[in-house]
Short mmCIF file of C-alpha atoms and ligand atoms in Angstrom, two decimals:
data_model
loop_
_atom_site.label_atom_id
_atom_site.label_comp_id
_atom_site.label_asym_id
_atom_site.label_seq_id
_atom_site.Cartn_x
_atom_site.Cartn_y
_atom_site.Cartn_z
CA UNK D 70 45.22 -16.53 44.31
CA UNK D 71 47.80 -14.87 42.12
CA UNK D 72 51.32 -13.82 43.03
CA UNK D 73 50.52 -13.70 46.75
CA UNK D 74 47.50 -11.39 46.43
CA UNK D 75 45.27 -11.60 49.48
CA UNK D 76 41.48 -11.66 48.98
CA UNK D 77 40.52 -8.36 47.48
CA UNK D 78 37.06 -7.05 46.69
CA UNK D 79 36.35 -3.45 45.90
CA UNK D 80 33.13 -1.57 45.61
CA UNK D 81 32.42 1.90 44.26
CA UNK D 82 29.27 3.97 44.92
CA UNK D 83 26.05 2.66 43.28
CA UNK D 84 25.49 5.71 41.08
CA UNK D 85 29.13 5.85 39.97
CA UNK D 86 29.58 6.92 36.34
CA UNK D 87 31.55 4.43 34.26
CA UNK D 88 32.31 5.85 30.88
CA UNK D 89 34.81 6.48 28.17
CA UNK D 90 35.65 9.72 26.46
CA UNK D 91 36.41 11.40 23.16
CA UNK D 92 36.87 14.92 21.85
CA UNK D 93 35.03 16.14 18.76
CA UNK D 94 38.06 16.83 16.59
CA UNK D 95 39.86 13.58 17.38
CA UNK D 96 37.03 11.30 16.28
CA UNK D 97 34.72 13.13 13.90
CA UNK D 98 36.98 13.42 10.87
CA UNK D 99 36.31 15.89 8.10
CA UNK D 100 35.26 13.75 5.18
CA UNK D 101 33.01 16.42 3.68
CA UNK D 102 35.64 19.12 4.25
CA UNK D 103 33.13 21.54 5.75
CA UNK D 104 34.74 21.76 9.21
CA UNK D 105 37.10 24.73 9.50
CA UNK D 106 39.13 24.76 12.70
CA UNK D 107 42.62 26.07 13.41
CA UNK D 108 43.81 22.43 13.41
CA UNK D 109 42.29 21.67 10.00
CA UNK D 110 44.21 24.68 8.79
CA UNK D 111 47.38 23.48 10.53
CA UNK D 112 47.13 20.07 8.83
CA UNK D 113 47.19 21.93 5.52
CA UNK D 114 50.41 23.80 6.29
CA UNK D 115 53.89 22.50 5.41
CA UNK D 116 54.51 21.50 9.01
CA UNK D 117 51.24 19.65 9.44
CA UNK D 118 50.66 18.17 6.00
CA UNK D 119 52.50 14.91 6.56
CA UNK D 120 50.89 14.10 9.88
CA UNK D 121 47.64 12.62 8.58
CA UNK D 122 47.38 10.76 5.26
CA UNK D 123 44.25 11.56 3.20
CA UNK D 124 43.05 7.97 3.54
CA UNK D 125 43.25 8.11 7.33
CA UNK D 126 39.74 9.16 8.16
CA UNK D 127 39.74 7.64 11.64
CA UNK D 128 36.57 6.75 13.54
CA UNK D 129 34.47 9.02 11.26
CA UNK D 130 31.91 9.99 13.91
CA UNK D 131 30.47 12.82 11.84
CA UNK D 132 29.02 10.40 9.35
CA UNK D 133 25.68 8.97 10.36
CA UNK D 134 25.76 5.97 12.66
CA UNK D 135 29.56 5.66 13.18
CA UNK D 136 29.41 7.40 16.58
CA UNK D 137 26.20 5.58 17.38
CA UNK D 138 27.75 2.18 16.60
CA UNK D 139 30.63 2.92 18.95
CA UNK D 140 28.22 4.08 21.66
CA UNK D 141 26.39 0.77 21.29
CA UNK D 142 29.68 -1.14 21.58
CA UNK D 143 30.61 0.48 24.88
CA UNK D 144 27.04 0.41 26.19
CA UNK D 145 27.03 -3.33 25.63
CA UNK D 146 30.11 -3.60 27.81
CA UNK D 147 28.09 -2.10 30.64
CA UNK D 148 29.26 1.53 30.56
CA UNK D 149 26.61 4.00 31.70
CA UNK D 150 28.12 7.30 30.54
CA UNK D 151 29.88 8.83 27.55
CA UNK D 152 32.06 11.91 27.21
CA UNK D 153 32.00 13.50 23.76
CA UNK D 154 32.83 16.91 22.36
CA UNK D 155 30.77 19.50 20.55
CA UNK D 156 32.89 21.28 17.94
CA UNK D 157 32.57 25.04 18.22
CA UNK D 158 33.50 25.50 14.55
CA UNK D 159 30.66 23.22 13.48
CA UNK D 160 28.00 24.97 15.56
CA UNK D 161 29.25 28.49 14.73
CA UNK D 162 30.95 28.12 11.33
CA UNK D 163 31.05 31.90 10.80
CA UNK D 164 30.61 34.72 13.29
CA UNK D 165 26.91 35.09 14.03
CA UNK D 166 25.91 31.97 12.05
CA UNK D 167 24.47 28.91 13.80
CA UNK D 168 24.44 25.64 11.87
CA UNK D 169 21.14 23.79 12.32
CA UNK D 170 22.66 20.83 10.50
CA UNK D 171 25.42 20.50 13.09
CA UNK D 172 22.92 20.81 15.92
CA UNK D 173 20.85 18.04 14.34
CA UNK D 174 23.88 15.74 14.11
CA UNK D 175 24.75 16.22 17.78
CA UNK D 176 21.07 15.85 18.68
CA UNK D 177 21.06 12.38 17.10
CA UNK D 178 24.15 11.44 19.10
CA UNK D 179 22.65 12.63 22.38
CA UNK D 180 19.33 10.90 21.66
CA UNK D 181 21.17 7.67 20.99
CA UNK D 182 23.07 7.94 24.27
CA UNK D 183 19.79 8.38 26.13
CA UNK D 184 18.23 5.46 24.36
CA UNK D 185 21.21 3.34 25.44
CA UNK D 186 20.78 4.58 29.03
CA UNK D 187 24.09 6.37 28.93
CA UNK D 188 24.59 9.73 30.58
CA UNK D 189 26.01 12.27 28.11
CA UNK D 190 28.84 14.52 29.31
CA UNK D 191 30.04 17.07 26.79
CA UNK D 192 33.13 19.25 26.29
CA UNK D 193 32.85 22.68 24.66
CA UNK D 194 36.51 23.45 24.02
CA UNK D 195 38.93 20.62 23.48
CA UNK D 196 42.03 22.07 21.77
CA UNK D 197 40.38 23.29 18.54
CA UNK D 198 39.05 26.75 17.69
CA UNK D 199 36.89 27.91 14.79
CA UNK D 200 39.25 29.18 12.12
CA UNK D 201 37.45 32.54 11.94
CA UNK D 202 38.23 33.06 15.63
CA UNK D 203 41.82 31.86 15.29
CA UNK D 204 42.25 34.43 12.53
CA UNK D 205 41.15 37.16 14.91
CA UNK D 206 43.85 36.06 17.35
CA UNK D 207 42.29 32.98 18.97
CA UNK D 208 42.48 33.06 22.74
CA UNK D 209 44.58 36.20 22.51
CA UNK D 210 41.63 38.04 20.98
CA UNK D 211 39.84 40.12 23.59
CA UNK D 212 36.42 39.00 22.30
CA UNK D 213 37.21 35.30 22.72
CA UNK D 214 35.71 35.06 26.20
CA UNK D 215 32.36 36.50 25.15
CA UNK D 216 32.35 34.45 21.97
CA UNK D 217 32.85 31.29 24.05
CA UNK D 218 30.05 32.31 26.42
CA UNK D 219 27.73 32.83 23.43
CA UNK D 220 28.64 29.44 22.02
CA UNK D 221 27.95 27.82 25.40
CA UNK D 222 24.56 29.50 25.53
CA UNK D 223 23.57 28.25 22.07
CA UNK D 224 24.50 24.70 23.02
CA UNK D 225 22.84 24.85 26.44
CA UNK D 226 19.60 26.09 24.83
CA UNK D 227 19.61 23.12 22.48
CA UNK D 228 20.81 20.40 24.84
CA UNK D 229 18.94 20.74 28.10
CA UNK D 230 19.16 16.96 28.42
CA UNK D 231 22.95 16.97 28.91
CA UNK D 232 23.46 16.90 32.67
CA UNK D 233 27.27 17.27 32.89
CA UNK D 234 29.34 19.91 31.08
CA UNK D 235 33.06 20.51 30.66
CA UNK D 236 33.90 24.00 29.50
CA UNK D 237 37.61 23.90 28.73
CA UNK D 238 39.81 20.86 28.38
CA UNK D 239 43.37 21.18 29.70
CA UNK D 240 43.89 24.94 29.72
CA UNK D 241 47.46 24.35 30.91
CA UNK D 242 48.31 22.42 27.73
CA UNK D 243 46.58 24.92 25.44
CA UNK D 244 48.83 27.58 26.96
CA UNK D 245 52.10 25.66 27.12
CA UNK D 246 51.91 23.79 23.78
CA UNK D 247 50.35 26.66 21.84
CA UNK D 248 52.11 29.67 23.34
CA UNK D 249 55.26 28.52 25.14
CA UNK D 250 56.91 25.63 23.32
CA UNK D 251 55.18 26.17 19.95
CA UNK D 252 54.27 22.48 19.67
CA UNK D 253 50.63 23.09 18.75
CA UNK D 254 48.90 25.81 16.73
CA UNK D 255 49.25 28.76 16.83
CA UNK D 256 52.90 27.71 17.29
CA UNK D 257 54.04 30.56 19.50
CA UNK D 258 56.82 30.88 22.00
CA UNK D 259 55.82 34.03 23.77
CA UNK D 260 55.43 34.15 27.57
CA UNK D 261 53.51 37.44 27.48
CA UNK D 262 50.99 36.01 25.02
CA UNK D 263 50.81 32.82 27.12
CA UNK D 264 49.82 34.78 30.20
CA UNK D 265 47.22 36.72 28.28
CA UNK D 266 45.75 33.52 26.85
CA UNK D 267 45.72 31.91 30.28
CA UNK D 268 43.71 34.80 31.69
CA UNK D 269 41.33 34.67 28.77
CA UNK D 270 40.79 30.95 29.34
CA UNK D 271 39.90 31.64 32.95
CA UNK D 272 37.49 34.35 31.78
CA UNK D 273 36.08 32.10 29.05
CA UNK D 274 35.40 29.33 31.56
CA UNK D 275 33.52 31.77 33.79
CA UNK D 276 31.46 33.11 30.87
CA UNK D 277 30.51 29.61 29.76
CA UNK D 278 29.68 28.55 33.31
CA UNK D 279 27.39 31.54 33.69
CA UNK D 280 25.72 30.95 30.32
CA UNK D 281 25.06 27.25 31.01
CA UNK D 282 23.74 27.87 34.51
CA UNK D 283 21.39 30.62 33.32
CA UNK D 284 19.76 28.21 30.91
CA UNK D 285 20.21 24.99 32.91
CA UNK D 286 20.46 25.72 36.62
CA UNK D 287 20.57 22.01 37.45
CA UNK D 288 23.46 21.18 35.12
CA UNK D 289 26.80 20.18 36.68
CA UNK D 290 29.57 22.30 35.19
CA UNK D 291 33.34 21.91 35.47
CA UNK D 292 36.40 21.72 33.28
CA UNK D 293 39.02 19.03 32.61
CA UNK D 294 42.53 19.57 33.95
CA UNK D 295 45.70 17.80 32.83
CA UNK D 296 47.21 16.52 36.05
CA UNK D 297 50.82 15.49 35.59
CA UNK D 298 51.63 14.65 39.19
CA UNK D 299 55.08 15.26 40.64
CA UNK D 300 56.47 13.52 43.67
CA UNK D 301 59.63 14.63 45.48
CA UNK D 302 62.53 12.48 44.30
CA UNK D 303 63.68 12.22 47.87
CA UNK D 304 60.66 12.58 50.18
CA UNK D 305 62.98 13.28 53.12
CA UNK D 306 64.42 16.37 51.45
CA UNK D 307 62.58 19.61 52.24
CA UNK D 308 63.75 21.24 48.99
CA UNK D 309 62.50 18.30 46.90
CA UNK D 310 59.16 18.41 48.70
CA UNK D 311 58.88 22.14 48.19
CA UNK D 312 59.72 21.80 44.50
CA UNK D 313 57.02 19.12 44.03
CA UNK D 314 54.44 21.17 45.88
CA UNK D 315 55.15 24.36 43.98
CA UNK D 316 55.28 22.69 40.57
CA UNK D 317 52.07 20.75 41.21
CA UNK D 318 50.39 23.98 42.18
CA UNK D 319 51.62 26.01 39.23
CA UNK D 320 51.20 23.50 36.43
CA UNK D 321 48.34 21.36 37.72
CA UNK D 322 46.17 23.24 40.17
CA UNK D 323 46.44 26.96 39.57
CA UNK D 324 43.60 27.04 37.03
CA UNK D 325 41.31 25.13 39.40
CA UNK D 326 42.08 27.59 42.18
CA UNK D 327 41.14 30.47 39.86
CA UNK D 328 37.79 28.99 38.83
CA UNK D 329 36.83 27.19 42.04
CA UNK D 330 33.79 29.45 42.59
CA UNK D 331 32.43 28.46 39.19
CA UNK D 332 32.84 24.68 39.12
CA UNK D 333 30.62 21.97 40.58
CA UNK D 334 33.39 19.37 40.39
CA UNK D 335 37.06 19.08 39.50
CA UNK D 336 37.67 17.21 36.23
CA UNK D 337 40.91 15.23 36.38
CA UNK D 338 42.75 14.01 33.27
CA UNK D 339 45.47 11.75 34.64
CA UNK D 340 47.98 9.78 32.59
CA UNK D 341 51.35 9.69 34.33
CA UNK D 342 53.71 11.34 36.77
CA UNK D 343 57.38 11.99 37.44
CA UNK D 344 59.74 12.64 40.34
CA UNK D 345 61.17 16.11 40.82
CA UNK D 346 64.01 17.68 42.76
CA UNK D 347 65.27 21.19 43.34
CA UNK D 348 68.06 22.11 40.94
CA UNK D 349 68.61 25.69 39.74
CA UNK D 350 69.52 25.67 36.05
CA UNK D 351 67.54 28.44 34.43
CA UNK D 352 66.02 26.60 31.49
CA UNK D 353 63.12 24.44 30.31
CA UNK D 354 63.67 21.16 28.46
CA UNK D 355 61.32 18.33 27.58
CA UNK D 356 62.12 14.64 27.25
CA UNK D 357 61.44 12.20 24.39
CA UNK D 358 57.91 11.62 25.68
CA UNK D 359 57.18 15.36 25.56
CA UNK D 360 57.23 15.71 29.34
CA UNK D 361 59.17 18.32 31.27
CA UNK D 362 62.72 17.26 32.05
CA UNK D 363 64.22 20.50 33.26
CA UNK D 364 62.61 23.53 34.82
CA UNK D 365 64.40 26.74 35.79
CA UNK D 366 64.59 25.45 39.39
CA UNK D 367 64.05 21.76 39.09
CA UNK D 368 64.84 18.55 37.35
CA UNK D 369 62.51 15.61 36.84
CA UNK D 370 63.14 11.89 36.77
CA UNK D 371 61.03 9.23 35.12
CA UNK D 372 59.90 6.48 37.52
CA UNK D 373 61.34 3.08 36.68
CA UNK D 374 58.09 1.22 35.92
CA UNK D 375 56.21 -0.20 32.91
CA UNK D 376 55.70 2.39 30.18
CA UNK D 377 53.22 2.98 27.37
CA UNK D 378 53.95 3.17 23.62
CA UNK D 379 54.31 6.91 24.22
CA UNK D 380 57.03 6.24 26.82
CA UNK D 381 54.78 7.44 29.66
CA UNK D 382 55.31 5.63 32.98
CA UNK D 383 52.38 3.78 34.57
CA UNK D 384 52.06 5.24 38.07
CA UNK D 385 48.74 4.54 39.79
CA UNK D 386 50.24 5.53 43.14
CA UNK D 387 50.81 9.05 41.80
CA UNK D 388 47.16 9.01 40.72
CA UNK D 389 46.10 8.22 44.27
CA UNK D 390 48.35 10.97 45.67
CA UNK D 391 46.92 13.50 43.26
CA UNK D 392 43.30 12.62 44.05
CA UNK D 393 43.82 12.83 47.80
CA UNK D 394 45.64 16.12 47.46
CA UNK D 395 43.13 17.71 45.07
CA UNK D 396 40.20 16.72 47.25
CA UNK D 397 41.86 17.98 50.42
CA UNK D 398 42.64 21.27 48.74
CA UNK D 399 39.36 22.05 46.98
CA UNK D 400 36.73 19.93 48.78
CA UNK D 401 34.82 19.51 45.54
CA UNK D 402 33.57 16.27 43.99
CA UNK D 403 35.97 14.84 41.43
CA UNK D 404 35.26 13.24 38.06
CA UNK D 405 38.07 11.40 36.31
CA UNK D 406 37.50 12.94 32.90
CA UNK D 407 40.44 11.08 31.25
CA UNK D 408 42.73 8.21 32.17
CA UNK D 409 44.26 5.82 29.69
CA UNK D 410 47.25 4.50 27.85
CA UNK D 411 48.74 4.41 24.35
CA UNK D 412 49.10 0.66 23.90
CA UNK D 413 48.42 -0.67 20.42
CA UNK D 414 48.99 -4.31 21.37
CA UNK D 415 46.93 -4.06 24.55
CA UNK D 416 49.84 -5.40 26.52
CA UNK D 417 49.69 -3.11 29.54
CA UNK D 418 46.18 -1.65 29.31
CA UNK D 419 44.64 -4.35 31.57
CA UNK D 420 47.35 -3.62 34.15
CA UNK D 421 46.78 0.10 33.71
CA UNK D 422 43.01 -0.05 34.09
CA UNK D 423 43.00 -2.40 37.04
CA UNK D 424 45.66 -0.59 39.07
CA UNK D 425 44.08 2.81 38.44
CA UNK D 426 40.69 1.51 39.54
CA UNK D 427 42.27 0.12 42.71
CA UNK D 428 43.83 3.57 43.28
CA UNK D 429 40.44 5.17 42.71
CA UNK D 430 38.88 2.89 45.26
CA UNK D 431 41.62 3.68 47.77
CA UNK D 432 40.88 7.36 47.23
CA UNK D 433 37.18 6.75 47.93
CA UNK D 434 38.12 4.84 51.10
CA UNK D 435 40.01 7.92 52.24
CA UNK D 436 36.92 10.05 51.79
CA UNK D 437 37.50 11.52 48.32
CA UNK D 438 34.13 12.28 46.74
CA UNK D 439 34.54 10.58 43.35
CA UNK D 440 31.60 10.68 40.99
CA UNK D 441 32.86 8.90 37.91
CA UNK D 442 35.63 7.50 35.74
CA UNK D 443 35.90 8.11 31.98
CA UNK D 444 38.51 5.98 30.30
CA UNK D 445 40.41 7.68 27.50
CA UNK D 446 39.47 6.84 24.87
CA UNK D 447 36.45 5.13 23.37
CA UNK D 448 38.06 4.38 20.01
CA UNK D 449 41.56 4.82 18.52
CA UNK D 450 41.72 8.38 17.31
CA UNK D 451 43.75 11.27 16.01
CA UNK D 452 46.37 12.02 18.63
CA UNK D 453 47.03 15.65 17.63
CA UNK D 454 50.55 16.17 16.31
CA UNK D 455 51.24 12.46 16.55
CA UNK D 456 48.49 11.71 14.03
CA UNK D 457 47.19 8.14 14.27
CA UNK D 458 50.45 6.74 15.62
CA UNK D 459 49.24 6.11 19.17
CA UNK D 460 46.36 3.84 20.07
CA UNK D 461 44.45 4.77 23.20
CA UNK D 462 41.14 3.11 22.31
CA UNK D 463 38.97 0.59 24.11
CA UNK D 464 37.95 -0.04 20.52
CA UNK D 465 40.92 -0.58 18.23
CA UNK D 466 40.93 0.27 14.54
CA UNK D 467 42.94 0.88 11.41
CA UNK D 468 42.50 4.63 10.76
CA UNK D 469 42.01 3.92 7.07
CA UNK D 470 39.18 1.48 7.67
CA UNK D 471 36.29 2.43 9.93
CA UNK D 472 34.98 -1.09 9.30
CA UNK D 473 37.93 -2.54 11.19
CA UNK D 474 36.67 -1.36 14.59
CA UNK D 475 36.87 -4.08 17.24
CA UNK D 476 36.83 -4.05 21.02
CA UNK D 477 40.19 -4.73 22.61
CA UNK D 478 40.40 -7.40 25.28
CA UNK D 479 41.02 -4.74 27.93
CA UNK D 480 37.64 -3.24 27.05
CA UNK D 481 36.09 -6.46 28.30
CA UNK D 482 38.00 -6.13 31.54
CA UNK D 483 36.73 -2.57 31.90
CA UNK D 484 33.20 -3.76 31.14
CA UNK D 485 33.42 -6.39 33.88
CA UNK D 486 34.51 -3.69 36.31
CA UNK D 487 31.67 -1.39 35.28
CA UNK D 488 29.06 -4.11 35.58
CA UNK D 489 30.15 -5.58 38.90
CA UNK D 490 28.57 -4.42 42.08
CA UNK D 491 31.56 -5.89 43.87
CA UNK D 492 34.79 -6.09 41.91
CA UNK D 493 36.89 -9.16 42.57
CA UNK D 494 40.39 -7.88 41.86
CA UNK D 495 42.14 -11.23 42.08
CA UNK D 496 39.75 -12.88 39.68
CA UNK D 497 40.37 -10.09 37.16
CA UNK D 498 44.14 -10.41 37.65
CA UNK D 499 43.88 -14.11 36.95
CA UNK D 500 41.78 -13.59 33.87
CA UNK D 501 43.40 -10.55 32.25
CA UNK D 502 46.95 -9.98 33.49
CA UNK D 503 49.75 -11.87 31.73
CA UNK D 504 51.88 -14.07 33.99
CA UNK D 505 54.99 -11.94 33.57
CA UNK D 506 53.13 -8.91 35.01
CA UNK D 507 51.58 -10.72 37.97
CA UNK D 508 54.38 -10.03 40.45
CA UNK D 509 54.40 -6.35 39.53
CA UNK D 510 50.63 -5.99 39.85
CA UNK D 511 50.61 -7.75 43.18
CA UNK D 512 53.28 -5.37 44.49
CA UNK D 513 51.55 -2.32 43.04
CA UNK D 514 48.20 -3.20 44.55
CA UNK D 515 49.75 -3.94 47.97
CA UNK D 516 51.60 -0.62 47.83
CA UNK D 517 48.40 1.25 46.99
CA UNK D 518 46.60 -0.37 49.90
CA UNK D 519 49.41 0.29 52.35
CA UNK D 520 49.60 3.98 51.57
C1 BGC F 238 43.98 15.20 25.81
C2 BGC F 238 43.53 14.22 24.74
C3 BGC F 238 44.68 13.33 24.31
C4 BGC F 238 45.20 12.59 25.51
C5 BGC F 238 46.32 11.61 25.24
C6 BGC F 238 44.92 14.60 26.82
O1 BGC F 238 45.92 15.53 27.08
O2 BGC F 238 42.88 15.81 26.41
O3 BGC F 238 42.98 14.95 23.69
O4 BGC F 238 44.31 12.46 23.30
O5 BGC F 238 45.66 13.50 26.46
O6 BGC F 238 47.48 12.26 24.88
#
């Protein structure tokens, strides 16, 4: 028994989905140069040119067998599901043109997943747009909703054997990074445009949902939401509580409330969380980890816990809070569509995985209808503006050498979890958690259970 942990066995539902996830752009690479998205274009501009070196081709999933080899690696661990993206710009490279070649490539991936007994879950929009659409104004263009619906229909017609669909990944980040703080393409800082884009994303989700359901009435359709959970800095203060509630609603849950009639589940991307308090100051500021520090009426504080290479705090208790709250509010099944950590040396990932699974189990014990957990990410990949600097993968690699792919030790821990009917938490702590983290994990787990 480690660090005073009492006997602890946890069990998740039999048909629970254990997977890992990727997005098309982050893993496919563009070795042949034929992909034309707004992000490919951005990486050719002065601002973007230095982010990725030409030799950094990353996991190279577009080339035959690279994706398939990674699927086999995670299947062997015992995972029974895989999230992957279908790149809009590949399927519809020009308006009105459908690429049979691209469809064939994705078909091979999906077939391989089936042959490995892995359930495929796909994402239709994950940050990147076809360049032709971006040139028409991207999500500001009035035809973007219909164009997205048409794309969804093409894919649904081809891939009737994909049972779970995510329309739009993290609409809140697309809006804030692309149209408020100009961090991502199209690099705008324009609240009016941001609002317009937000409404178009809601419309685009609905169009895609309708298109998929018309072709595949049995398919489960949702979207993936970035949940950056805020807790009141002082839970006894009514103004702090109000601030947390309002901010959680506006930045995390508003989109879900707008599309709740057209989702079968809520997709949750959870990485970290902060404290917040009421403090009028009229401006927005972000911290070194890119997270909100100041809001017009509030100020955030980073919890004093272990952090990732990105500087993000590890807060499984915030994860539990968010799941309970989201379920209570929407009464829809939940899929954890992303959860993971930038940790090149794999120092904290075992701690991260284990404590978040304990939190997940606590949520299930409280009645939350959880259908699956997709760890982010399958293999080290292109982390948007940060290039290949951060390593989120269960499979680690040197971005210049696809041959260097190797499972991290934490992937084995995750595999043991996925394979076990009954998970023996203490045994996994003993086996995977370094001694200097044992006290912290024991306290964290006890705290999660006491909540
Ligand atoms: C995104 C991923 C990204 C991850 C880690 C999520 O916001 O969906 O594309 O890699 O966070 O930053």
